[in-house]
Amino acid sequence: MRVILAEDSTLLREGLVRLLTEEGHEVVAALGDAVTLVAEVGDLRPDVAVVDIRMPPTHTDEGLRAAVEIRERWPETGVLVLSQHVERSYAARLLAAGAERVGYLLKDRVAQVEEFLDALERVHEGGAAIDPEVVRQLVVRSTHGDPLARLTPREREVLEVLAQGYTNAAIARQLHLSLSAVEKYLNAVFDKLELRRADGYSRRILAVLRYLES
């Protein structure tokens, strides 16, 4: 795939360039700021943009804002953002436009090469990749007043894997369930979260957003 990188840490940026090149991907540009990133994506139209959330000049959310803009202007380009810490509001903002071609990973995950490459591939293929640690911390933060409290432990477990961006078949493999069982649990989740079938809306995306915003 054709990848563009935006990471202000020279060490990490060059490491990613080397990793992706060795895996047979083409790094079309490797940048140190988010402003240049948006213009370069418009010119180069990469398959995926890998973006650090905190970038110059303020090191707050420049990268996130650039990622959201890329998703709005070039929805065919996948976006995989990297964050030093779990930022629940950032994850929700990133997914506001839907859970296609998008990923949110902690930087520590990059060191786990196979997991990073798997996330990149899922985003490239049109899916989502949400860091398991992000999902785990969101579970801990959930309160008894939250609609998620209505879920059984198994339903919550299925939703947790769904929130990482996996398909029903992948959820079944991870949790050692049958495909029909996964579908049954997901339908129960949608019902308990009061996510009804409606034209133009994906209940999977709405469930993930409800999960992230809880």
Tab-separated table of C-alpha atoms in Angstrom:
chain	number	residue	atom	x	y	z
A	1	MET	CA	0.000	0.000	0.000
A	2	ARG	CA	0.996	3.661	-0.376
A	3	VAL	CA	1.453	5.263	3.044
A	4	ILE	CA	2.094	8.810	4.243
A	5	LEU	CA	3.538	9.389	7.743
A	6	ALA	CA	3.193	12.405	10.023
A	7	GLU	CA	5.211	12.073	13.248
A	8	ASP	CA	7.356	14.776	14.852
A	9	SER	CA	9.691	12.288	16.560
A	10	THR	CA	12.444	11.740	14.025
A	11	LEU	CA	13.425	8.425	15.597
A	12	LEU	CA	9.923	6.959	15.444
A	13	ARG	CA	9.251	8.431	12.010
A	14	GLU	CA	12.388	6.923	10.484
A	15	GLY	CA	11.705	3.635	12.235
A	16	LEU	CA	8.244	3.468	10.693
A	17	VAL	CA	9.632	4.313	7.253
A	18	ARG	CA	12.097	1.443	7.536
A	19	LEU	CA	9.497	-1.008	8.858
A	20	LEU	CA	6.940	-0.238	6.173
A	21	THR	CA	9.521	-0.296	3.393
A	22	GLU	CA	10.823	-3.681	4.548
A	23	GLU	CA	7.244	-4.984	4.500
A	24	GLY	CA	6.919	-3.990	0.846
A	25	HIS	CA	4.858	-0.824	1.264
A	26	GLU	CA	5.642	2.507	-0.379
A	27	VAL	CA	6.121	5.488	1.956
A	28	VAL	CA	5.194	8.400	-0.300
A	29	ALA	CA	6.118	11.057	2.309
A	30	ALA	CA	7.330	11.240	5.919
A	31	LEU	CA	6.548	14.551	7.607
A	32	GLY	CA	7.138	16.255	10.943
A	33	ASP	CA	4.048	18.478	11.107
A	34	ALA	CA	0.297	18.212	10.549
A	35	VAL	CA	-0.152	21.324	8.379
A	36	THR	CA	1.987	19.947	5.585
A	37	LEU	CA	0.250	16.580	5.945
A	38	VAL	CA	-3.150	17.772	4.720
A	39	ALA	CA	-1.676	19.388	1.608
A	40	GLU	CA	0.447	16.333	0.836
A	41	VAL	CA	-2.501	13.964	1.171
A	42	GLY	CA	-4.376	16.118	-1.334
A	43	ASP	CA	-1.470	15.940	-3.782
A	44	LEU	CA	-0.356	12.334	-3.280
A	45	ARG	CA	-3.642	10.583	-2.406
A	46	PRO	CA	-2.078	7.754	-0.356
A	47	ASP	CA	-3.987	4.646	0.653
A	48	VAL	CA	-3.413	5.296	4.366
A	49	ALA	CA	-2.165	8.217	6.469
A	50	VAL	CA	-0.448	7.339	9.764
A	51	VAL	CA	-0.713	10.390	12.009
A	52	ASP	CA	0.530	11.333	15.476
A	53	ILE	CA	-2.202	13.129	17.450
A	54	ARG	CA	0.043	15.662	19.214
A	55	MET	CA	2.167	17.622	16.753
A	56	PRO	CA	3.832	21.062	16.418
A	57	PRO	CA	3.396	23.879	17.114
A	58	THR	CA	1.272	23.387	20.273
A	59	HIS	CA	1.543	19.601	20.637
A	60	THR	CA	-2.146	19.327	21.551
A	61	ASP	CA	-4.473	17.986	18.861
A	62	GLU	CA	-3.027	19.232	15.564
A	63	GLY	CA	-2.638	15.715	14.236
A	64	LEU	CA	-6.162	14.742	15.249
A	65	ARG	CA	-7.639	17.786	13.524
A	66	ALA	CA	-5.660	16.966	10.399
A	67	ALA	CA	-6.873	13.353	10.550
A	68	VAL	CA	-10.510	14.450	10.841
A	69	GLU	CA	-10.059	16.846	7.899
A	70	ILE	CA	-8.512	14.084	5.780
A	71	ARG	CA	-11.457	11.809	6.564
A	72	GLU	CA	-13.902	14.523	5.516
A	73	ARG	CA	-12.121	15.590	2.314
A	74	TRP	CA	-10.724	12.267	1.111
A	75	PRO	CA	-12.834	9.447	2.589
A	76	GLU	CA	-11.107	6.914	0.334
A	77	THR	CA	-7.866	7.496	2.305
A	78	GLY	CA	-7.570	5.432	5.468
A	79	VAL	CA	-6.415	7.189	8.649
A	80	LEU	CA	-4.514	5.493	11.471
A	81	VAL	CA	-3.756	7.841	14.377
A	82	LEU	CA	-1.140	7.207	17.055
A	83	SER	CA	-1.451	8.477	20.618
A	84	GLN	CA	0.824	8.361	23.652
A	85	HIS	CA	-2.121	7.989	26.027
A	86	VAL	CA	-5.761	6.929	25.927
A	87	GLU	CA	-7.846	9.956	24.924
A	88	ARG	CA	-11.492	8.922	24.937
A	89	SER	CA	-12.767	12.206	23.458
A	90	TYR	CA	-10.199	12.006	20.654
A	91	ALA	CA	-11.282	8.484	19.740
A	92	ALA	CA	-14.933	9.586	19.655
A	93	ARG	CA	-14.120	12.598	17.436
A	94	LEU	CA	-12.190	10.420	15.042
A	95	LEU	CA	-15.071	7.946	14.719
A	96	ALA	CA	-17.793	10.581	14.423
A	97	ALA	CA	-17.774	10.222	10.623
A	98	GLY	CA	-18.088	6.436	10.839
A	99	ALA	CA	-15.953	3.399	11.555
A	100	GLU	CA	-14.608	2.761	8.074
A	101	ARG	CA	-10.948	3.143	7.105
A	102	VAL	CA	-9.997	4.438	10.545
A	103	GLY	CA	-7.759	3.371	13.401
A	104	TYR	CA	-6.664	4.623	16.827
A	105	LEU	CA	-3.576	2.991	18.350
A	106	LEU	CA	-1.351	3.707	21.304
A	107	LYS	CA	2.263	4.284	20.300
A	108	ASP	CA	3.386	1.317	22.371
A	109	ARG	CA	1.480	-0.863	19.909
A	110	VAL	CA	3.908	0.115	17.132
A	111	ALA	CA	6.607	-1.900	18.900
A	112	GLN	CA	4.383	-4.960	18.547
A	113	VAL	CA	5.043	-5.117	14.840
A	114	GLU	CA	2.516	-7.770	13.835
A	115	GLU	CA	-0.325	-6.019	15.663
A	116	PHE	CA	0.603	-2.675	14.114
A	117	LEU	CA	0.766	-4.129	10.607
A	118	ASP	CA	-2.525	-5.966	11.155
A	119	ALA	CA	-4.187	-2.689	12.213
A	120	LEU	CA	-2.754	-0.911	9.177
A	121	GLU	CA	-4.067	-3.633	6.865
A	122	ARG	CA	-7.548	-3.524	8.418
A	123	VAL	CA	-7.730	0.240	7.914
A	124	HIS	CA	-6.498	-0.140	4.334
A	125	GLU	CA	-9.186	-2.748	3.614
A	126	GLY	CA	-11.950	-0.414	4.810
A	127	GLY	CA	-12.338	-1.523	8.413
A	128	ALA	CA	-11.482	-0.094	11.807
A	129	ALA	CA	-8.682	-0.760	14.291
A	130	ILE	CA	-9.138	0.511	17.838
A	131	ASP	CA	-6.380	-0.242	20.344
A	132	PRO	CA	-7.411	-2.968	22.833
A	133	GLU	CA	-6.026	-0.879	25.704
A	134	VAL	CA	-8.290	2.026	24.714
A	135	VAL	CA	-11.259	-0.319	24.843
A	136	ARG	CA	-10.196	-1.863	28.164
A	137	GLN	CA	-9.833	1.512	29.849
A	138	LEU	CA	-13.227	2.582	28.586
A	139	VAL	CA	-14.736	-0.522	30.188
A	140	VAL	CA	-13.185	0.414	33.533
A	141	ARG	CA	-14.550	3.966	33.277
A	142	SER	CA	-18.111	2.825	32.571
A	143	THR	CA	-20.555	3.630	35.397
A	144	HIS	CA	-23.628	1.828	36.662
A	145	GLY	CA	-25.798	4.593	35.230
A	146	ASP	CA	-24.503	3.873	31.761
A	147	PRO	CA	-26.661	1.891	29.274
A	148	LEU	CA	-23.676	-0.443	28.953
A	149	ALA	CA	-24.425	-1.635	32.475
A	150	ARG	CA	-27.421	-3.479	31.017
A	151	LEU	CA	-25.134	-5.819	29.103
A	152	THR	CA	-24.171	-9.255	30.339
A	153	PRO	CA	-20.439	-10.005	30.722
A	154	ARG	CA	-20.439	-11.969	27.441
A	155	GLU	CA	-22.321	-9.214	25.564
A	156	ARG	CA	-19.843	-6.646	26.871
A	157	GLU	CA	-16.974	-8.886	25.778
A	158	VAL	CA	-18.417	-9.149	22.252
A	159	LEU	CA	-18.892	-5.368	22.111
A	160	GLU	CA	-15.320	-4.864	23.320
A	161	VAL	CA	-13.952	-6.850	20.383
A	162	LEU	CA	-16.389	-5.157	17.982
A	163	ALA	CA	-15.080	-1.786	19.177
A	164	GLN	CA	-11.578	-2.831	18.128
A	165	GLY	CA	-12.842	-2.997	14.553
A	166	TYR	CA	-13.283	-6.735	13.996
A	167	THR	CA	-15.888	-8.406	11.772
A	168	ASN	CA	-18.380	-10.936	13.121
A	169	ALA	CA	-16.242	-13.799	11.818
A	170	ALA	CA	-13.129	-12.398	13.517
A	171	ILE	CA	-15.042	-11.887	16.778
A	172	ALA	CA	-16.139	-15.529	16.614
A	173	ARG	CA	-12.536	-16.682	16.183
A	174	GLN	CA	-11.201	-14.492	18.990
A	175	LEU	CA	-13.851	-15.505	21.515
A	176	HIS	CA	-14.195	-19.130	20.335
A	177	LEU	CA	-17.877	-18.697	19.514
A	178	SER	CA	-19.998	-19.741	16.562
A	179	LEU	CA	-20.922	-17.064	14.046
A	180	SER	CA	-24.595	-17.437	14.926
A	181	ALA	CA	-23.778	-16.905	18.618
A	182	VAL	CA	-21.899	-13.692	17.807
A	183	GLU	CA	-24.850	-12.435	15.765
A	184	LYS	CA	-27.196	-13.279	18.646
A	185	TYR	CA	-25.043	-11.392	21.164
A	186	LEU	CA	-24.689	-8.375	18.883
A	187	ASN	CA	-28.445	-8.189	18.317
A	188	ALA	CA	-28.900	-8.250	22.094
A	189	VAL	CA	-26.332	-5.439	22.438
A	190	PHE	CA	-28.102	-3.337	19.815
A	191	ASP	CA	-31.458	-3.877	21.514
A	192	LYS	CA	-30.177	-3.024	24.998
A	193	LEU	CA	-28.467	0.113	23.690
A	194	GLU	CA	-31.745	0.976	21.903
A	195	LEU	CA	-30.099	1.071	18.488
A	196	ARG	CA	-32.921	0.400	16.062
A	197	ARG	CA	-32.601	-0.431	12.392
A	198	ALA	CA	-32.745	2.793	10.356
A	199	ASP	CA	-31.871	3.658	6.804
A	200	GLY	CA	-28.513	5.373	6.452
A	201	TYR	CA	-27.172	4.329	9.853
A	202	SER	CA	-24.992	1.395	10.838
A	203	ARG	CA	-25.899	-0.047	14.226
A	204	ARG	CA	-22.321	-1.343	14.504
A	205	ILE	CA	-20.935	2.191	14.208
A	206	LEU	CA	-23.568	3.601	16.569
A	207	ALA	CA	-22.759	0.885	19.117
A	208	VAL	CA	-19.057	1.700	18.993
A	209	LEU	CA	-19.754	5.427	19.365
A	210	ARG	CA	-22.095	4.777	22.301
A	211	TYR	CA	-19.341	2.634	23.797
A	212	LEU	CA	-16.666	5.318	23.370
A	213	GLU	CA	-18.855	8.116	24.665
A	214	SER	CA	-20.068	6.252	27.771
